[in-house]
C-alpha positions as semicolon CSV with decimal commas, in nm:
position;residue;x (nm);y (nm);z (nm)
1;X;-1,340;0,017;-0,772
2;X;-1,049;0,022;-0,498
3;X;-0,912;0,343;-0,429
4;X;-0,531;0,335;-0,499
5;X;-0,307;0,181;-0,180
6;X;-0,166;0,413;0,060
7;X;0,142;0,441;0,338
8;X;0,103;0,504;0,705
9;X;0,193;0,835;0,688
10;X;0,586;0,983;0,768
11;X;0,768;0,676;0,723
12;X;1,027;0,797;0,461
13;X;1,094;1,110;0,243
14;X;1,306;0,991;-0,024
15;X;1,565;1,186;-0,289
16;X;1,564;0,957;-0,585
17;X;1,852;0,988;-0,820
18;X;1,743;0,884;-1,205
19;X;2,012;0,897;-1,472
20;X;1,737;1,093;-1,683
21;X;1,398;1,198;-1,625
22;X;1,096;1,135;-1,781
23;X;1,242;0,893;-2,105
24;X;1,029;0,661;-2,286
25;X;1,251;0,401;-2,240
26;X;1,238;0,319;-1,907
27;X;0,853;0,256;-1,806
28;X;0,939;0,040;-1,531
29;X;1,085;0,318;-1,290
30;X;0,803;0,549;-1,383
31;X;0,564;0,271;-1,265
32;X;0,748;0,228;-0,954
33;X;0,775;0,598;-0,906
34;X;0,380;0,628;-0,955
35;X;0,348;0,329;-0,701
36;X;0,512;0,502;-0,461
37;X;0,310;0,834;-0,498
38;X;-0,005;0,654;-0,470
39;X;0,072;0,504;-0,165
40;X;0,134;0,846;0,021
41;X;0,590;0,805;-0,027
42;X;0,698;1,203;0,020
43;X;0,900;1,185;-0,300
44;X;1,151;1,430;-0,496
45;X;1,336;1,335;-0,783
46;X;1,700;1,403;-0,863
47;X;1,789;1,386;-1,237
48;X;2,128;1,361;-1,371
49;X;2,040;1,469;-1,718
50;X;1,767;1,675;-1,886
51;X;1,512;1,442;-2,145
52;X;1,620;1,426;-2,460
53;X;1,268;1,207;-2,564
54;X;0,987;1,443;-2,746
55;X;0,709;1,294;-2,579
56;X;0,617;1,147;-2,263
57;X;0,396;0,856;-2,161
58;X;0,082;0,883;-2,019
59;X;0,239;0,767;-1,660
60;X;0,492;1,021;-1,690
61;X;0,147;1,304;-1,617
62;X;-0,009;1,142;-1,324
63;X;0,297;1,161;-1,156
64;X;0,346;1,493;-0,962
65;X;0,646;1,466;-0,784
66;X;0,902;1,780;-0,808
67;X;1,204;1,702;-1,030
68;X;1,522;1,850;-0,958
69;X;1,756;1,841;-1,257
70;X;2,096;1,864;-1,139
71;X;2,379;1,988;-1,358
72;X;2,471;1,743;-1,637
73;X;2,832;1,916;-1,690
74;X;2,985;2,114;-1,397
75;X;3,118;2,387;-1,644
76;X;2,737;2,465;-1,779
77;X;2,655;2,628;-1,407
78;X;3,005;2,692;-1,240
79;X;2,819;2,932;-1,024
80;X;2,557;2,709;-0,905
81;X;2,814;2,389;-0,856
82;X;3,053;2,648;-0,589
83;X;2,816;2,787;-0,415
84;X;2,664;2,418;-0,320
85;X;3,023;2,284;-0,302
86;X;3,067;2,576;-0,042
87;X;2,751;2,463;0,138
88;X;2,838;2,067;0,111
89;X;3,169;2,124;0,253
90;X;3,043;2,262;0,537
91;X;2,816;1,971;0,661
92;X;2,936;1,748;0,869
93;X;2,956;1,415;0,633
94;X;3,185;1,582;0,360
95;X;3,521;1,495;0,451
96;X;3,414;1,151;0,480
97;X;3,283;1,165;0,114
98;X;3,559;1,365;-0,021
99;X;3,762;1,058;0,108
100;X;3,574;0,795;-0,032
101;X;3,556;1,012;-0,422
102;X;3,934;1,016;-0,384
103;X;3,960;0,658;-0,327
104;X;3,744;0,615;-0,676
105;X;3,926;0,838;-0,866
106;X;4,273;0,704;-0,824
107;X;4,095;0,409;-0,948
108;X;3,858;0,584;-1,212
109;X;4,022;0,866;-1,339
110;X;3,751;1,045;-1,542
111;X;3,592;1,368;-1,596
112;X;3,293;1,110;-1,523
113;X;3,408;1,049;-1,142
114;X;3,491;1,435;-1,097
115;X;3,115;1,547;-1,270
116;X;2,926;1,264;-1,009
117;X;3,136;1,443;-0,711
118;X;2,998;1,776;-0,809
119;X;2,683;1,656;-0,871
120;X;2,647;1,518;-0,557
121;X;2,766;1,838;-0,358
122;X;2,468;2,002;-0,593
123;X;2,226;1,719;-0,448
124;X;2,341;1,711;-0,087
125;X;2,356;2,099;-0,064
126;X;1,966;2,121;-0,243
127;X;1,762;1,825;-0,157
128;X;1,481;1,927;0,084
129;X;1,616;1,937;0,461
130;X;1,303;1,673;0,565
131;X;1,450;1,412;0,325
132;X;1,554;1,050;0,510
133;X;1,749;0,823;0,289
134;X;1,862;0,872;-0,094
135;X;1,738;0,631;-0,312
136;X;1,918;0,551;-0,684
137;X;1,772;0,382;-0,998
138;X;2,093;0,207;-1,108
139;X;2,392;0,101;-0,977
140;X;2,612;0,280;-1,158
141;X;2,674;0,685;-1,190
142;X;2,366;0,720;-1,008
143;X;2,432;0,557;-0,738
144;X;2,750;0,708;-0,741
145;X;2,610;1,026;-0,644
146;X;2,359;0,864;-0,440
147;X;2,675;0,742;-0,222
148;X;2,853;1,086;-0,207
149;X;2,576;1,263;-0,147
150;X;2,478;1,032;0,113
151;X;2,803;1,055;0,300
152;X;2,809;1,435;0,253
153;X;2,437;1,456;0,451
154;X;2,500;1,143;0,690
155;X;2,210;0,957;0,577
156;X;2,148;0,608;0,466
157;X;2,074;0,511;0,099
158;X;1,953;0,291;-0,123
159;X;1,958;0,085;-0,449
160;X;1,809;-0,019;-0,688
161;X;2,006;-0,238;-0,956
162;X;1,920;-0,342;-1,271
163;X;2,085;-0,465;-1,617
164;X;2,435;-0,251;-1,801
165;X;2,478;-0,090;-1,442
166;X;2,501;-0,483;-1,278
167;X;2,751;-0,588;-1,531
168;X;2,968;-0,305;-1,667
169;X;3,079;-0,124;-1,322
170;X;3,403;-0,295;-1,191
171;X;3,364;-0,546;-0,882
172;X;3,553;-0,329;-0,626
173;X;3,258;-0,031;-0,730
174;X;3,011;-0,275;-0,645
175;X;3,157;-0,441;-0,366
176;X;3,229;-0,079;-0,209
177;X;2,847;0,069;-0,325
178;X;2,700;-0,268;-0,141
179;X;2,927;-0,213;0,163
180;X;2,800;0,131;0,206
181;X;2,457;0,101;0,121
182;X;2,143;0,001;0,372
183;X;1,963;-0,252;0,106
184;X;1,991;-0,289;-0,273
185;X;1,692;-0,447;-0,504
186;X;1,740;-0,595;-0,841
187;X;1,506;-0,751;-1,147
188;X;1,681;-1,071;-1,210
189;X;1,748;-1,337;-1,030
190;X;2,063;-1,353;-1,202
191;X;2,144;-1,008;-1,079
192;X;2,066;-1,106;-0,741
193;X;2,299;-1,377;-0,763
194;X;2,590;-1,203;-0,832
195;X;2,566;-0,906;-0,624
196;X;2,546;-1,121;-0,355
197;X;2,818;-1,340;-0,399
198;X;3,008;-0,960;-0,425
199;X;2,823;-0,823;-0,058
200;X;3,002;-0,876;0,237
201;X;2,644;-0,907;0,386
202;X;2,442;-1,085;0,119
203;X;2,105;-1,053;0,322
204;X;2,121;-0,651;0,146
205;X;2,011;-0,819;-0,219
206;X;1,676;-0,863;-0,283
207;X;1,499;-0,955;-0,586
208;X;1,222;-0,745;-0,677
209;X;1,061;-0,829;-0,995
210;X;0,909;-0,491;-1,194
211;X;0,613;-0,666;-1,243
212;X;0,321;-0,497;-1,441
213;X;0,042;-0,304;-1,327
214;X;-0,255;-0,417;-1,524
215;X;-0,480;-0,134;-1,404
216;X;-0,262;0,053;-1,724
217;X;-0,352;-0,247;-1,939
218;X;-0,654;-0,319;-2,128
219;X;-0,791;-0,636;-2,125
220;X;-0,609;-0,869;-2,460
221;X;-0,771;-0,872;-2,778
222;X;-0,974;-1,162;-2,856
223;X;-0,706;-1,287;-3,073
224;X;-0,874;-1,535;-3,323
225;X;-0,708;-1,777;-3,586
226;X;-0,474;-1,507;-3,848
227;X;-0,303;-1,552;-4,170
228;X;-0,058;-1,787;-4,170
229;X;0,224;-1,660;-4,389
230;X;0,064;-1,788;-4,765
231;X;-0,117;-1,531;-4,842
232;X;-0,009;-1,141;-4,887
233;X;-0,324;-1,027;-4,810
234;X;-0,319;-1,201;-4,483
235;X;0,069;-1,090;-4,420
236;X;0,199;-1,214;-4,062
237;X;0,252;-0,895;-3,850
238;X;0,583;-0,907;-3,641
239;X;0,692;-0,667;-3,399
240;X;0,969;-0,541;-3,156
241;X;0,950;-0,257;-2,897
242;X;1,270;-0,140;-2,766
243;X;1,626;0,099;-2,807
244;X;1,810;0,046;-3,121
245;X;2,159;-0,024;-2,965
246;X;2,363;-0,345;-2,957
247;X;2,233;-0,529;-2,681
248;X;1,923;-0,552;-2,841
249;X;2,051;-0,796;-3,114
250;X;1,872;-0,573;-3,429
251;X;2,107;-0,667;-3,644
252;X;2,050;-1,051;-3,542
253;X;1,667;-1,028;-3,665
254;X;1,727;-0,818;-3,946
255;X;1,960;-1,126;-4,090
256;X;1,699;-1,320;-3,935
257;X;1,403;-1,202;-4,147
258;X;1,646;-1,208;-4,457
259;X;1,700;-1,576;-4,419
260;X;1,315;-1,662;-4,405
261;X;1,141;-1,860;-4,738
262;X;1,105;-1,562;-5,002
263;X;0,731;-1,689;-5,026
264;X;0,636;-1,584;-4,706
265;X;0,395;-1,342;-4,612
266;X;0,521;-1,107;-4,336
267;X;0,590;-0,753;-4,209
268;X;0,779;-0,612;-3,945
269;X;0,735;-0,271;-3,744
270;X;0,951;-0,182;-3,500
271;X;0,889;0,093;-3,227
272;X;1,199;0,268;-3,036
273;X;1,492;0,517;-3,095
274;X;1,817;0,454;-3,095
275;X;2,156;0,550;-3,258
276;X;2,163;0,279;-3,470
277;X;1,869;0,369;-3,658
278;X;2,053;0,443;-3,977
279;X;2,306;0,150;-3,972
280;X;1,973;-0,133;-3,941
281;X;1,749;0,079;-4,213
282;X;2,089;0,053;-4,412
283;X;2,128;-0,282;-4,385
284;X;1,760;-0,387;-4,429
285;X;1,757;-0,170;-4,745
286;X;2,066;-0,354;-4,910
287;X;1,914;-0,713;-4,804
288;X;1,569;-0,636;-4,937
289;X;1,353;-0,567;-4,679
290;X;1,279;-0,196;-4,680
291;X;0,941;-0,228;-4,808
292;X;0,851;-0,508;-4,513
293;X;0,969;-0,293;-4,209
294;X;0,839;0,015;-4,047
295;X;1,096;0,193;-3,867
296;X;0,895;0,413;-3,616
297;X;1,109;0,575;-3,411
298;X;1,046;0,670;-3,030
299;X;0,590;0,649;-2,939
300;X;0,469;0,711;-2,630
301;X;0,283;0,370;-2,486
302;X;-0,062;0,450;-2,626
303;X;0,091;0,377;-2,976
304;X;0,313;0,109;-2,813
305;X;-0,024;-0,043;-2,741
306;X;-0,205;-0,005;-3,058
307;X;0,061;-0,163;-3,226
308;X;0,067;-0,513;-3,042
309;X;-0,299;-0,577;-3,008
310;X;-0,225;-0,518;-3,407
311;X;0,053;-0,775;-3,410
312;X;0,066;-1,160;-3,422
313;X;0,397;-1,203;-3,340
314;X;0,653;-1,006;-3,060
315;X;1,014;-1,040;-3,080
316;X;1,307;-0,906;-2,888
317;X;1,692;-1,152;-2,999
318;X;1,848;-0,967;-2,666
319;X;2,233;-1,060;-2,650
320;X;2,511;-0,984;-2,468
321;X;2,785;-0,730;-2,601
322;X;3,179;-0,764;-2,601
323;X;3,157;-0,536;-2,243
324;X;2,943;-0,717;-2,048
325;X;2,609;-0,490;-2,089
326;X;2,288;-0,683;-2,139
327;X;1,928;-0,658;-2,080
328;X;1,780;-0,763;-1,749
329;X;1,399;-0,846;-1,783
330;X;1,278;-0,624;-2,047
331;X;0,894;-0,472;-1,971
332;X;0,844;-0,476;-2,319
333;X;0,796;-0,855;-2,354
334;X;0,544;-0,862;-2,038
335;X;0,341;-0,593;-2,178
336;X;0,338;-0,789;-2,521
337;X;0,212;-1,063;-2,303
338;X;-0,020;-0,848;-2,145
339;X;-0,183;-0,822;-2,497
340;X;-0,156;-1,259;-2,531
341;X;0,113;-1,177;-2,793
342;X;0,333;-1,510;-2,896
343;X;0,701;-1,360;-2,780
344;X;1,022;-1,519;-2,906
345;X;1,327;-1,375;-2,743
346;X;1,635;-1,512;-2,585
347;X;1,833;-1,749;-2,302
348;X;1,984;-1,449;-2,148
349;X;1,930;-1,315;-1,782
350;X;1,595;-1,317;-1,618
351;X;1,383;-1,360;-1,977
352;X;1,402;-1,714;-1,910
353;X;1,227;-1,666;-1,560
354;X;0,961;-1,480;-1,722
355;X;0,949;-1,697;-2,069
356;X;0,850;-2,081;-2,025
357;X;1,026;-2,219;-2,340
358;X;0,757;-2,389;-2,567
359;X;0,495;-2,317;-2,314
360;X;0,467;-1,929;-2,286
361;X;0,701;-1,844;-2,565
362;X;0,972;-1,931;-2,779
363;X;1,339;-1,844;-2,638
364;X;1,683;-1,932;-2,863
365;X;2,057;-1,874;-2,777
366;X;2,175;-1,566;-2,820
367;X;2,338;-1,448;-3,143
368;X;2,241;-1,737;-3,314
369;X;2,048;-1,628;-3,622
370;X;1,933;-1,972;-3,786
371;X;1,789;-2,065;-3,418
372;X;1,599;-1,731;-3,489
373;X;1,527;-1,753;-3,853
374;X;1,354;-2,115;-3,764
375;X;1,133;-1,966;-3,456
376;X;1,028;-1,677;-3,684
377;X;0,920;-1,953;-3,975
378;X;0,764;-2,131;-3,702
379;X;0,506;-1,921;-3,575
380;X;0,430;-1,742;-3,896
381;X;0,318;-2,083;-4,014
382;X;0,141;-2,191;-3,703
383;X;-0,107;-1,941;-3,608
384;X;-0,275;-2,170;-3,363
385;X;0,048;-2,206;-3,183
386;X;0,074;-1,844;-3,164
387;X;-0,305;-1,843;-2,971
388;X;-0,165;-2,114;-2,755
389;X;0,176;-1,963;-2,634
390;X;-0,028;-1,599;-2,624
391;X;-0,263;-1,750;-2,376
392;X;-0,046;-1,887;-2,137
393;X;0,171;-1,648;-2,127
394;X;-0,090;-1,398;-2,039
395;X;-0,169;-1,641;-1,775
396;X;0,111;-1,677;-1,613
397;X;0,185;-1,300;-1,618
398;X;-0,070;-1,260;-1,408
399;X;-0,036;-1,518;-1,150
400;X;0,324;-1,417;-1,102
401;X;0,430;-1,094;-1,256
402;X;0,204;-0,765;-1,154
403;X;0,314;-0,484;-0,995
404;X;0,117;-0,548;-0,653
405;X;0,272;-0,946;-0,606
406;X;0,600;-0,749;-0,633
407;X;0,601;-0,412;-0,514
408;X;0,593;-0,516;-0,132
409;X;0,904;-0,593;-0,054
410;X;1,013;-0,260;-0,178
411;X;0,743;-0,107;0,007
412;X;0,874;-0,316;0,328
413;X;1,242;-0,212;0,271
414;X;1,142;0,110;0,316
415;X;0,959;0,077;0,629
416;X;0,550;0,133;0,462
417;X;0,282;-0,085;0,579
418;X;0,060;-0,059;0,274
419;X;-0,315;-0,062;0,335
420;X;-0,625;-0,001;0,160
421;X;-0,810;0,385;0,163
422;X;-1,111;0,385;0,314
């Protein structure tokens, strides 16, 4: 076996800013952040917030990185927040960023903008004197602080963009963030898109799928020919991984799974936390359902993947809410591909790049719950369907979606020439 890929040595030492650090939600940065490790990156992390998850994912142990947790609210450690405010204002970047936070906050004005300046003094007066560029996972309040800090210690930073922060920050945010920035990388190629027709130099975007590292992955099941929806014995197993909040559409595939043919044989688990547990378990108790769902709550991926070489059927009705936010290209639905799980989900940002409709999946509009109701009917019935659309999806996961097709240009961006130990 191939010992793990590694960096010429002293290319960057990088302060990554996470909104939160470890949570069980967000798999694909924790891959990433491994990635980087294992290829010899000097790495510290900068967390805005303390976890609030109970458990961690496997991932979370190998990787060994320090983690500095900054302070979530400036009042919780006024001492700590003036003496690095003392020590930021004396560097030689800091009237530059005090500049540039004023500029924001006539525009944002928000305990929010004033707790990201503070943070940022916090970062910029802490991080490790050896560090090269700052480095944020989303576009919004982290790199926020990314950018202060940044201006604070006169050092170039970085990006990385993905799904609420793309479309919820205002334009002039982003346009100013992609100004100031060296490069920015996003999932979607309709995130790319945008944020370049917002860059004054559009050659900063890149697209940089997550992509999957199937070293984590256990080879699929060998999935054979399963019930079929007319028999109770034989019940159809349907599942969903992901946060119970709007943009996931719950509510859409709860009224979904009330609409299908009484004499049909399913059940439904669902895995992830959320704070609209209550309202969904509410709803599916008055339609029904409560006996045909298992609300599970928050499981680190182990569990996760237990439970979908146990399925036949993975579904995720993503929409997009009233403000903008939506998903991106949710690692949930390539790791149920991973496992040659049928996936229906929908037309929204990069899922259709990832999802061939009728040839890797099953994708409807969004918010549209008979288009749902009738995909759900379809492949309970149609079990050899299901083997088909697992298949190829697997498939074409593989060809075009692991971590290693897309992980170089990242590595590139940041000046490593990977190679293979000895």
């Amino acid at each position: 076996m191939k010992e793990p890929l590694i960096s010429d040595a002293g290319i960057e030492h990088l302060a990554i800013v996470l909104k939160g650090y470890p949570r069980l939600s967000e798999t694909f940065i924790a891959q990433e952040l491994l990635a980087l490790q294992q290829r010899g990156m000097n790495i510290t992390l900068q967390s805005l917030r303390h976890p609030t998850d109970r458990e961690i994912h496997p991932i979370h142990r190998e990787i060994t990185a320090p983690v500095n947790y900054l302070p979530e609210y400036l009042h919780d450690q006024p001492a700590r927040v003036i003496k690095a405010w003392w020590r930021a204002r004396q560097l030689p970047g800091y009237k530059a960023a005090f500049a540039a936070f004023l500029r924001d906050l006539r525009r944002d004005l928000t305990r929010n903008r004033i707790r990201r300046f503070g943070q940022a003094c916090v970062l910029a007066a802490e991080m490790a004197p050896e560090t090269t560029r700052i480095y944020a996972h989303f576009l919004h309040t982290p790199a926020s602080v990314a950018r202060y800090a940044a201006l604070i210690r006169t050092l170039p930073w970085s990006c990385s963009a993905h799904a609420k922060d793309i479309w919820t920050t205002p334009d002039w945010e982003k346009r100013e963030k992609l100004a100031d920035l060296d490069w920015l990388v996003t999932c979607t190629g309709s995130g790319r898109d945008h944020l370049k027709s917002l860059a004054g130099d559009p050659s900063r975007v890149h697209l940089v799928y997550h992509g999957l590292d199937f070293r984590r992955f256990p080879a699929p099941p060998d999935r054979q020919i399963s019930g079929d929806g007319r028999s109770a014995s034989a019940a159809v197993e349907i599942l969903s991984v992901g946060r119970l909040v709007e943009k996931k559409g719950y509510d859409l595939l709860i009224a979904a799974l009330a609409a299908l043919p009484p004499d049909l044989h399913w059940r439904f688990t669902h895995i992830g936390g959320g704070d609209l547990m209550n309202t969904l378990a509410g709803k599916a108790r008055d339609l029904g359902l409560a006996n045909r769902i298992d609300w599970r709550g928050a499981e680190p991926q182990e569990r996760v993947l237990k439970a979908l070489k146990e399925s036949d059927i993975f579904v995720l009705p993503s929409r997009i809410t009233k403000n903008g936010d939506r998903d991106g290209l949710p690692n949930v639905l390539m790791e149920a591909q991973s496992q040659r799980l049928a996936c229906i989900s929908t037309e929204i940002s990069a899922i259709p790049e990832l999802i061939l409709p009728g040839v890797t999946g099953l994708l409807v509009p969004p918010d549209d719950v008979p288009a749902l109701t009738e995909a759900l009917e379809r492949l309970i019935r149609d079990p050899q369907q299901r083997l088909r659309l697992g298949k190829a999806g697997e498939a074409r996961l593989r060809a075009e979606f692991g971590l290693e097709q897309n992980i170089g240009t990242l590595l590139g961006l940041l000046g490593v020439k990977a190679r293979e130990a000895a």
